[in-house]
Amino acid sequence: MVGIIQVDLVYFSSNSENKRLSYSMLGLVLIAHTGLLLALASYQKPIQLAEEKSMQISLITPESKPEKIEAPKPLPVQPKSAQEPVKPKATTPPKKPEPQLVANTREITPATASEQKPEAQTETPQAIEPQQEPVKLSQASPKEEPPIEQPRFNADYLDNPSPAYPALSRKLHEEGRVLLRVHVEVGGQPSQVNIHKSSGFSRLDERAADTVRQWKFVPARQGGQPVAAWVIVPIQFNLKG
């Protein structure tokens, strides 16, 4: 019995010591955790967020300075040079206008148009000199030119045909006198045939011009030499009966 009691006491004492150790260890652990919590709590500080600052950007245009307008500098006055006296120019006499020569009228009838031949006629045209203002400066008088003998178209040896009377003009009783302005070359050929004055009917005018373009002329002469000149050729269209 004594032995059993001793064993129980030893076991009971060992159990009590173990409990003390466990309580002490538990207390140390709690103290350690409490210290850690306090340490952490002391080091934690509220994080302050940096305040956002608003920025305003504005464009500032530089003040424009008023430009100074400079007054124009006066130009230097140049002395007027003495005007030279105007020398009178010697005026040359105007050229004499080329005379237009009018020949005798040729009358065309439907019955005897192909039989009639123009008679040779010679006329001496007179050149009309333009009036000239008196010239103060002395000048040599122009040399007088010999008169121009007009071109001829009614010589027998030329054998120029008369214009045929247009059938429609005869039917419509168209009559009239055509004046043709013809430029005759040195060789006697007509280079230009223009209607100087119409008969009033285009058919008669065209028939007369077409016929005269086929004619031969005696060229104009001046001082014995053939020259080119203008001549007026009259053509008469007349119905008889």
PDB file of C-alpha atoms in Angstrom:
ATOM      1  CA  MET A   1       0.000   0.000   0.000  1.00  0.00           C
ATOM      2  CA  VAL A   2       2.784   2.325   0.784  1.00  0.00           C
ATOM      3  CA  GLY A   3       4.336   1.599  -2.524  1.00  0.00           C
ATOM      4  CA  ILE A   4       1.154   2.388  -4.404  1.00  0.00           C
ATOM      5  CA  ILE A   5       0.640   5.660  -2.590  1.00  0.00           C
ATOM      6  CA  GLN A   6       4.149   6.757  -3.366  1.00  0.00           C
ATOM      7  CA  VAL A   7       3.644   6.009  -7.020  1.00  0.00           C
ATOM      8  CA  ASP A   8       0.433   7.962  -7.047  1.00  0.00           C
ATOM      9  CA  LEU A   9       2.048  10.922  -5.394  1.00  0.00           C
ATOM     10  CA  VAL A  10       4.882  10.849  -7.795  1.00  0.00           C
ATOM     11  CA  TYR A  11       2.441  10.707 -10.710  1.00  0.00           C
ATOM     12  CA  PHE A  12       0.307  13.444  -9.225  1.00  0.00           C
ATOM     13  CA  SER A  13       3.265  15.702  -8.682  1.00  0.00           C
ATOM     14  CA  SER A  14       4.487  15.149 -12.179  1.00  0.00           C
ATOM     15  CA  ASN A  15       1.097  15.977 -13.585  1.00  0.00           C
ATOM     16  CA  SER A  16       0.879  19.172 -11.636  1.00  0.00           C
ATOM     17  CA  GLU A  17       4.271  20.261 -12.795  1.00  0.00           C
ATOM     18  CA  ASN A  18       3.352  19.550 -16.360  1.00  0.00           C
ATOM     19  CA  LYS A  19       0.235  21.655 -16.056  1.00  0.00           C
ATOM     20  CA  ARG A  20       2.219  24.531 -14.586  1.00  0.00           C
ATOM     21  CA  LEU A  21       4.683  24.336 -17.429  1.00  0.00           C
ATOM     22  CA  SER A  22       1.909  24.288 -19.994  1.00  0.00           C
ATOM     23  CA  TYR A  23       0.162  27.259 -18.375  1.00  0.00           C
ATOM     24  CA  SER A  24       3.392  29.155 -18.194  1.00  0.00           C
ATOM     25  CA  MET A  25       4.144  28.386 -21.839  1.00  0.00           C
ATOM     26  CA  LEU A  26       0.657  29.437 -22.798  1.00  0.00           C
ATOM     27  CA  GLY A  27       1.062  32.668 -20.883  1.00  0.00           C
ATOM     28  CA  LEU A  28       4.374  33.366 -22.565  1.00  0.00           C
ATOM     29  CA  VAL A  29       2.844  32.746 -25.957  1.00  0.00           C
ATOM     30  CA  LEU A  30      -0.040  35.097 -25.207  1.00  0.00           C
ATOM     31  CA  ILE A  31       2.341  37.761 -23.931  1.00  0.00           C
ATOM     32  CA  ALA A  32       4.488  37.388 -27.047  1.00  0.00           C
ATOM     33  CA  HIS A  33       1.469  37.679 -29.357  1.00  0.00           C
ATOM     34  CA  THR A  34       0.172  40.668 -27.431  1.00  0.00           C
ATOM     35  CA  GLY A  35       3.545  42.385 -27.724  1.00  0.00           C
ATOM     36  CA  LEU A  36       3.642  41.702 -31.431  1.00  0.00           C
ATOM     37  CA  LEU A  37       0.174  43.116 -31.887  1.00  0.00           C
ATOM     38  CA  LEU A  38       1.055  46.229 -29.917  1.00  0.00           C
ATOM     39  CA  ALA A  39       4.263  46.672 -31.893  1.00  0.00           C
ATOM     40  CA  LEU A  40       2.389  46.339 -35.157  1.00  0.00           C
ATOM     41  CA  ALA A  41      -0.274  48.740 -34.010  1.00  0.00           C
ATOM     42  CA  SER A  42       2.319  51.328 -33.019  1.00  0.00           C
ATOM     43  CA  TYR A  43       4.064  51.168 -36.405  1.00  0.00           C
ATOM     44  CA  GLN A  44       0.945  51.369 -38.542  1.00  0.00           C
ATOM     45  CA  LYS A  45       0.248  54.978 -39.456  1.00  0.00           C
ATOM     46  CA  PRO A  46      -2.483  56.196 -41.717  1.00  0.00           C
ATOM     47  CA  ILE A  47      -1.220  56.605 -45.267  1.00  0.00           C
ATOM     48  CA  GLN A  48      -1.845  60.099 -46.428  1.00  0.00           C
ATOM     49  CA  LEU A  49      -2.620  60.357 -50.075  1.00  0.00           C
ATOM     50  CA  ALA A  50      -1.010  63.196 -51.906  1.00  0.00           C
ATOM     51  CA  GLU A  51      -3.528  65.813 -52.865  1.00  0.00           C
ATOM     52  CA  GLU A  52      -4.050  66.249 -56.553  1.00  0.00           C
ATOM     53  CA  LYS A  53      -3.324  69.737 -57.550  1.00  0.00           C
ATOM     54  CA  SER A  54      -5.280  71.071 -60.505  1.00  0.00           C
ATOM     55  CA  MET A  55      -3.304  72.920 -63.130  1.00  0.00           C
ATOM     56  CA  GLN A  56      -4.712  75.486 -65.502  1.00  0.00           C
ATOM     57  CA  ILE A  57      -2.926  76.192 -68.736  1.00  0.00           C
ATOM     58  CA  SER A  58      -3.831  79.301 -70.697  1.00  0.00           C
ATOM     59  CA  LEU A  59      -2.270  80.633 -73.856  1.00  0.00           C
ATOM     60  CA  ILE A  60      -1.170  84.216 -73.559  1.00  0.00           C
ATOM     61  CA  THR A  61      -0.773  85.955 -76.879  1.00  0.00           C
ATOM     62  CA  PRO A  62       1.878  88.591 -76.888  1.00  0.00           C
ATOM     63  CA  GLU A  63       0.566  92.080 -77.223  1.00  0.00           C
ATOM     64  CA  SER A  64       1.068  93.311 -80.746  1.00  0.00           C
ATOM     65  CA  LYS A  65       2.910  96.506 -80.845  1.00  0.00           C
ATOM     66  CA  PRO A  66       1.477  99.064 -83.249  1.00  0.00           C
ATOM     67  CA  GLU A  67       3.646  99.363 -86.297  1.00  0.00           C
ATOM     68  CA  LYS A  68       5.044 102.720 -86.933  1.00  0.00           C
ATOM     69  CA  ILE A  69       4.032 104.024 -90.324  1.00  0.00           C
ATOM     70  CA  GLU A  70       6.805 106.018 -91.754  1.00  0.00           C
ATOM     71  CA  ALA A  71       5.827 108.949 -93.844  1.00  0.00           C
ATOM     72  CA  PRO A  72       7.083 108.700 -97.431  1.00  0.00           C
ATOM     73  CA  LYS A  73      10.216 110.613 -97.986  1.00  0.00           C
ATOM     74  CA  PRO A  74       9.783 113.491-100.374  1.00  0.00           C
ATOM     75  CA  LEU A  75      11.413 112.899-103.708  1.00  0.00           C
ATOM     76  CA  PRO A  76      14.138 115.296-104.637  1.00  0.00           C
ATOM     77  CA  VAL A  77      12.910 117.895-107.023  1.00  0.00           C
ATOM     78  CA  GLN A  78      14.844 117.742-110.230  1.00  0.00           C
ATOM     79  CA  PRO A  79      15.335 120.991-111.998  1.00  0.00           C
ATOM     80  CA  LYS A  80      13.496 121.166-115.231  1.00  0.00           C
ATOM     81  CA  SER A  81      15.844 121.068-118.115  1.00  0.00           C
ATOM     82  CA  ALA A  82      15.429 123.735-120.624  1.00  0.00           C
ATOM     83  CA  GLN A  83      13.337 122.460-123.471  1.00  0.00           C
ATOM     84  CA  GLU A  84      15.126 122.340-126.733  1.00  0.00           C
ATOM     85  CA  PRO A  85      13.428 124.235-129.485  1.00  0.00           C
ATOM     86  CA  VAL A  86      11.475 121.973-131.755  1.00  0.00           C
ATOM     87  CA  LYS A  87      12.963 121.971-135.170  1.00  0.00           C
ATOM     88  CA  PRO A  88      10.391 122.147-137.929  1.00  0.00           C
ATOM     89  CA  LYS A  89      10.310 118.968-139.933  1.00  0.00           C
ATOM     90  CA  ALA A  90      10.270 119.174-143.640  1.00  0.00           C
ATOM     91  CA  THR A  91       6.959 117.752-144.821  1.00  0.00           C
ATOM     92  CA  THR A  92       7.013 115.582-147.865  1.00  0.00           C
ATOM     93  CA  PRO A  93       4.237 116.085-150.396  1.00  0.00           C
ATOM     94  CA  PRO A  94       1.554 113.362-150.238  1.00  0.00           C
ATOM     95  CA  LYS A  95       1.528 110.803-152.977  1.00  0.00           C
ATOM     96  CA  LYS A  96      -0.952 111.321-155.691  1.00  0.00           C
ATOM     97  CA  PRO A  97      -3.932 108.966-155.365  1.00  0.00           C
ATOM     98  CA  GLU A  98      -4.167 106.346-157.998  1.00  0.00           C
ATOM     99  CA  PRO A  99      -6.869 107.554-160.367  1.00  0.00           C
ATOM    100  CA  GLN A 100      -9.899 105.444-161.007  1.00  0.00           C
ATOM    101  CA  LEU A 101     -10.733 105.484-164.636  1.00  0.00           C
ATOM    102  CA  VAL A 102     -14.249 105.108-165.929  1.00  0.00           C
ATOM    103  CA  ALA A 103     -14.755 103.580-169.314  1.00  0.00           C
ATOM    104  CA  ASN A 104     -17.761 103.864-171.546  1.00  0.00           C
ATOM    105  CA  THR A 105     -20.855 101.810-170.759  1.00  0.00           C
ATOM    106  CA  ARG A 106     -21.413  98.579-172.659  1.00  0.00           C
ATOM    107  CA  GLU A 107     -25.096  97.834-173.200  1.00  0.00           C
ATOM    108  CA  ILE A 108     -26.116  94.161-173.292  1.00  0.00           C
ATOM    109  CA  THR A 109     -29.327  93.117-175.037  1.00  0.00           C
ATOM    110  CA  PRO A 110     -30.507  89.512-175.318  1.00  0.00           C
ATOM    111  CA  ALA A 111     -30.870  89.639-179.094  1.00  0.00           C
ATOM    112  CA  THR A 112     -27.547  91.197-180.131  1.00  0.00           C
ATOM    113  CA  ALA A 113     -25.343  90.340-177.120  1.00  0.00           C
ATOM    114  CA  SER A 114     -23.042  88.022-179.055  1.00  0.00           C
ATOM    115  CA  GLU A 115     -22.882  90.148-182.210  1.00  0.00           C
ATOM    116  CA  GLN A 116     -21.922  93.557-180.814  1.00  0.00           C
ATOM    117  CA  LYS A 117     -18.256  94.384-180.377  1.00  0.00           C
ATOM    118  CA  PRO A 118     -17.020  97.416-178.449  1.00  0.00           C
ATOM    119  CA  GLU A 119     -15.548 100.254-180.402  1.00  0.00           C
ATOM    120  CA  ALA A 120     -12.039 101.341-179.603  1.00  0.00           C
ATOM    121  CA  GLN A 121     -12.080 104.585-177.665  1.00  0.00           C
ATOM    122  CA  THR A 122      -9.175 106.344-176.065  1.00  0.00           C
ATOM    123  CA  GLU A 123      -9.636 108.772-173.219  1.00  0.00           C
ATOM    124  CA  THR A 124      -7.021 110.734-171.343  1.00  0.00           C
ATOM    125  CA  PRO A 125      -7.826 110.632-167.610  1.00  0.00           C
ATOM    126  CA  GLN A 126      -7.051 113.606-165.435  1.00  0.00           C
ATOM    127  CA  ALA A 127      -5.375 112.917-162.117  1.00  0.00           C
ATOM    128  CA  ILE A 128      -6.927 114.939-159.293  1.00  0.00           C
ATOM    129  CA  GLU A 129      -4.268 116.350-157.027  1.00  0.00           C
ATOM    130  CA  PRO A 130      -5.222 116.689-153.332  1.00  0.00           C
ATOM    131  CA  GLN A 131      -5.129 120.144-151.801  1.00  0.00           C
ATOM    132  CA  GLN A 132      -1.993 120.692-149.791  1.00  0.00           C
ATOM    133  CA  GLU A 133      -1.598 123.180-146.982  1.00  0.00           C
ATOM    134  CA  PRO A 134       1.098 125.772-147.498  1.00  0.00           C
ATOM    135  CA  VAL A 135       4.428 124.759-145.997  1.00  0.00           C
ATOM    136  CA  LYS A 136       6.500 127.444-144.378  1.00  0.00           C
ATOM    137  CA  LEU A 137       9.794 125.701-145.012  1.00  0.00           C
ATOM    138  CA  SER A 138      11.186 125.991-148.457  1.00  0.00           C
ATOM    139  CA  GLN A 139      11.185 122.702-150.364  1.00  0.00           C
ATOM    140  CA  ALA A 140      11.857 121.607-153.865  1.00  0.00           C
ATOM    141  CA  SER A 141       8.775 121.291-156.030  1.00  0.00           C
ATOM    142  CA  PRO A 142       7.945 117.633-156.827  1.00  0.00           C
ATOM    143  CA  LYS A 143       8.721 116.415-160.266  1.00  0.00           C
ATOM    144  CA  GLU A 144       5.617 116.277-162.393  1.00  0.00           C
ATOM    145  CA  GLU A 145       4.690 112.752-163.439  1.00  0.00           C
ATOM    146  CA  PRO A 146       3.320 112.034-166.878  1.00  0.00           C
ATOM    147  CA  PRO A 147      -0.392 111.245-167.070  1.00  0.00           C
ATOM    148  CA  ILE A 148      -1.607 107.659-167.004  1.00  0.00           C
ATOM    149  CA  GLU A 149      -3.389 106.273-170.019  1.00  0.00           C
ATOM    150  CA  GLN A 150      -6.241 104.080-168.809  1.00  0.00           C
ATOM    151  CA  PRO A 151      -6.451 100.355-169.573  1.00  0.00           C
ATOM    152  CA  ARG A 152      -8.630  99.505-172.561  1.00  0.00           C
ATOM    153  CA  PHE A 153     -10.944  96.553-173.003  1.00  0.00           C
ATOM    154  CA  ASN A 154     -12.909  97.504-176.137  1.00  0.00           C
ATOM    155  CA  ALA A 155     -10.244  97.054-178.801  1.00  0.00           C
ATOM    156  CA  ASP A 156     -11.401  94.909-181.717  1.00  0.00           C
ATOM    157  CA  TYR A 157      -8.426  92.542-181.591  1.00  0.00           C
ATOM    158  CA  LEU A 158      -9.105  91.659-177.965  1.00  0.00           C
ATOM    159  CA  ASP A 159     -12.305  89.828-178.989  1.00  0.00           C
ATOM    160  CA  ASN A 160     -13.849  90.031-175.514  1.00  0.00           C
ATOM    161  CA  PRO A 161     -17.267  88.301-175.376  1.00  0.00           C
ATOM    162  CA  SER A 162     -20.323  90.097-174.057  1.00  0.00           C
ATOM    163  CA  PRO A 163     -22.043  88.624-170.981  1.00  0.00           C
ATOM    164  CA  ALA A 164     -24.921  86.290-171.831  1.00  0.00           C
ATOM    165  CA  TYR A 165     -28.278  87.403-170.474  1.00  0.00           C
ATOM    166  CA  PRO A 166     -29.357  85.052-167.652  1.00  0.00           C
ATOM    167  CA  ALA A 167     -32.507  83.140-168.645  1.00  0.00           C
ATOM    168  CA  LEU A 168     -34.183  83.606-165.269  1.00  0.00           C
ATOM    169  CA  SER A 169     -33.387  87.330-165.291  1.00  0.00           C
ATOM    170  CA  ARG A 170     -34.934  87.610-168.765  1.00  0.00           C
ATOM    171  CA  LYS A 171     -38.018  85.754-167.554  1.00  0.00           C
ATOM    172  CA  LEU A 172     -38.329  88.003-164.503  1.00  0.00           C
ATOM    173  CA  HIS A 173     -37.612  91.131-166.603  1.00  0.00           C
ATOM    174  CA  GLU A 174     -34.546  92.076-164.584  1.00  0.00           C
ATOM    175  CA  GLU A 175     -32.576  94.998-166.020  1.00  0.00           C
ATOM    176  CA  GLY A 176     -29.809  97.185-164.705  1.00  0.00           C
ATOM    177  CA  ARG A 177     -26.351  98.641-165.018  1.00  0.00           C
ATOM    178  CA  VAL A 178     -23.359  97.078-163.249  1.00  0.00           C
ATOM    179  CA  LEU A 179     -20.105  98.927-162.543  1.00  0.00           C
ATOM    180  CA  LEU A 180     -17.103  96.631-162.073  1.00  0.00           C
ATOM    181  CA  ARG A 181     -13.801  97.822-160.616  1.00  0.00           C
ATOM    182  CA  VAL A 182     -11.039  95.837-162.325  1.00  0.00           C
ATOM    183  CA  HIS A 183      -7.324  95.811-161.548  1.00  0.00           C
ATOM    184  CA  VAL A 184      -5.373  95.220-164.760  1.00  0.00           C
ATOM    185  CA  GLU A 185      -1.814  93.896-164.517  1.00  0.00           C
ATOM    186  CA  VAL A 186       1.091  94.916-166.735  1.00  0.00           C
ATOM    187  CA  GLY A 187       0.463  91.901-168.975  1.00  0.00           C
ATOM    188  CA  GLY A 188      -3.199  92.837-169.522  1.00  0.00           C
ATOM    189  CA  GLN A 189      -4.750  90.173-167.268  1.00  0.00           C
ATOM    190  CA  PRO A 190      -7.429  91.194-164.740  1.00  0.00           C
ATOM    191  CA  SER A 191      -6.169  90.232-161.269  1.00  0.00           C
ATOM    192  CA  GLN A 192      -9.157  91.547-159.276  1.00  0.00           C
ATOM    193  CA  VAL A 193     -12.775  92.105-160.292  1.00  0.00           C
ATOM    194  CA  ASN A 194     -14.973  93.795-157.686  1.00  0.00           C
ATOM    195  CA  ILE A 195     -18.545  95.053-157.897  1.00  0.00           C
ATOM    196  CA  HIS A 196     -18.240  98.824-157.657  1.00  0.00           C
ATOM    197  CA  LYS A 197     -21.983  99.472-158.047  1.00  0.00           C
ATOM    198  CA  SER A 198     -24.676  96.799-158.193  1.00  0.00           C
ATOM    199  CA  SER A 199     -27.456  96.624-160.737  1.00  0.00           C
ATOM    200  CA  GLY A 200     -29.887  95.652-158.027  1.00  0.00           C
ATOM    201  CA  PHE A 201     -29.949  91.988-159.077  1.00  0.00           C
ATOM    202  CA  SER A 202     -27.304  89.539-157.906  1.00  0.00           C
ATOM    203  CA  ARG A 203     -27.691  87.309-160.974  1.00  0.00           C
ATOM    204  CA  LEU A 204     -26.794  90.164-163.309  1.00  0.00           C
ATOM    205  CA  ASP A 205     -23.873  91.241-161.107  1.00  0.00           C
ATOM    206  CA  GLU A 206     -22.385  87.738-160.941  1.00  0.00           C
ATOM    207  CA  ARG A 207     -22.802  87.109-164.676  1.00  0.00           C
ATOM    208  CA  ALA A 208     -21.023  90.389-165.498  1.00  0.00           C
ATOM    209  CA  ALA A 209     -18.148  89.709-163.069  1.00  0.00           C
ATOM    210  CA  ASP A 210     -17.656  86.113-164.296  1.00  0.00           C
ATOM    211  CA  THR A 211     -17.486  87.299-167.900  1.00  0.00           C
ATOM    212  CA  VAL A 212     -15.037  90.174-167.283  1.00  0.00           C
ATOM    213  CA  ARG A 213     -12.663  87.824-165.428  1.00  0.00           C
ATOM    214  CA  GLN A 214     -12.116  86.062-168.780  1.00  0.00           C
ATOM    215  CA  TRP A 215     -11.375  89.263-170.699  1.00  0.00           C
ATOM    216  CA  LYS A 216      -8.079  90.604-171.927  1.00  0.00           C
ATOM    217  CA  PHE A 217      -7.097  94.242-171.521  1.00  0.00           C
ATOM    218  CA  VAL A 218      -4.669  96.672-173.015  1.00  0.00           C
ATOM    219  CA  PRO A 219      -2.600  97.651-169.949  1.00  0.00           C
ATOM    220  CA  ALA A 220      -2.401 101.219-168.762  1.00  0.00           C
ATOM    221  CA  ARG A 221       0.609 103.256-169.829  1.00  0.00           C
ATOM    222  CA  GLN A 222       2.557 106.018-168.151  1.00  0.00           C
ATOM    223  CA  GLY A 223       5.395 107.687-169.990  1.00  0.00           C
ATOM    224  CA  GLY A 224       5.269 105.019-172.682  1.00  0.00           C
ATOM    225  CA  GLN A 225       5.693 102.146-170.171  1.00  0.00           C
ATOM    226  CA  PRO A 226       2.944  99.631-169.234  1.00  0.00           C
ATOM    227  CA  VAL A 227       1.825  99.929-165.612  1.00  0.00           C
ATOM    228  CA  ALA A 228      -0.776  98.197-163.436  1.00  0.00           C
ATOM    229  CA  ALA A 229      -3.877 100.282-162.809  1.00  0.00           C
ATOM    230  CA  TRP A 230      -7.543 100.156-161.918  1.00  0.00           C
ATOM    231  CA  VAL A 231     -10.345 100.731-164.406  1.00  0.00           C
ATOM    232  CA  ILE A 232     -14.139 100.889-164.099  1.00  0.00           C
ATOM    233  CA  VAL A 233     -15.963  98.611-166.552  1.00  0.00           C
ATOM    234  CA  PRO A 234     -19.695  99.343-166.983  1.00  0.00           C
ATOM    235  CA  ILE A 235     -22.029  96.548-168.149  1.00  0.00           C
ATOM    236  CA  GLN A 236     -25.624  97.358-169.147  1.00  0.00           C
ATOM    237  CA  PHE A 237     -28.324  94.661-169.135  1.00  0.00           C
ATOM    238  CA  ASN A 238     -31.368  95.851-171.121  1.00  0.00           C
ATOM    239  CA  LEU A 239     -34.417  93.971-172.418  1.00  0.00           C
ATOM    240  CA  LYS A 240     -35.963  95.182-175.691  1.00  0.00           C
ATOM    241  CA  GLY A 241     -39.388  94.273-177.116  1.00  0.00           C
TER     242      GLY A 241
END
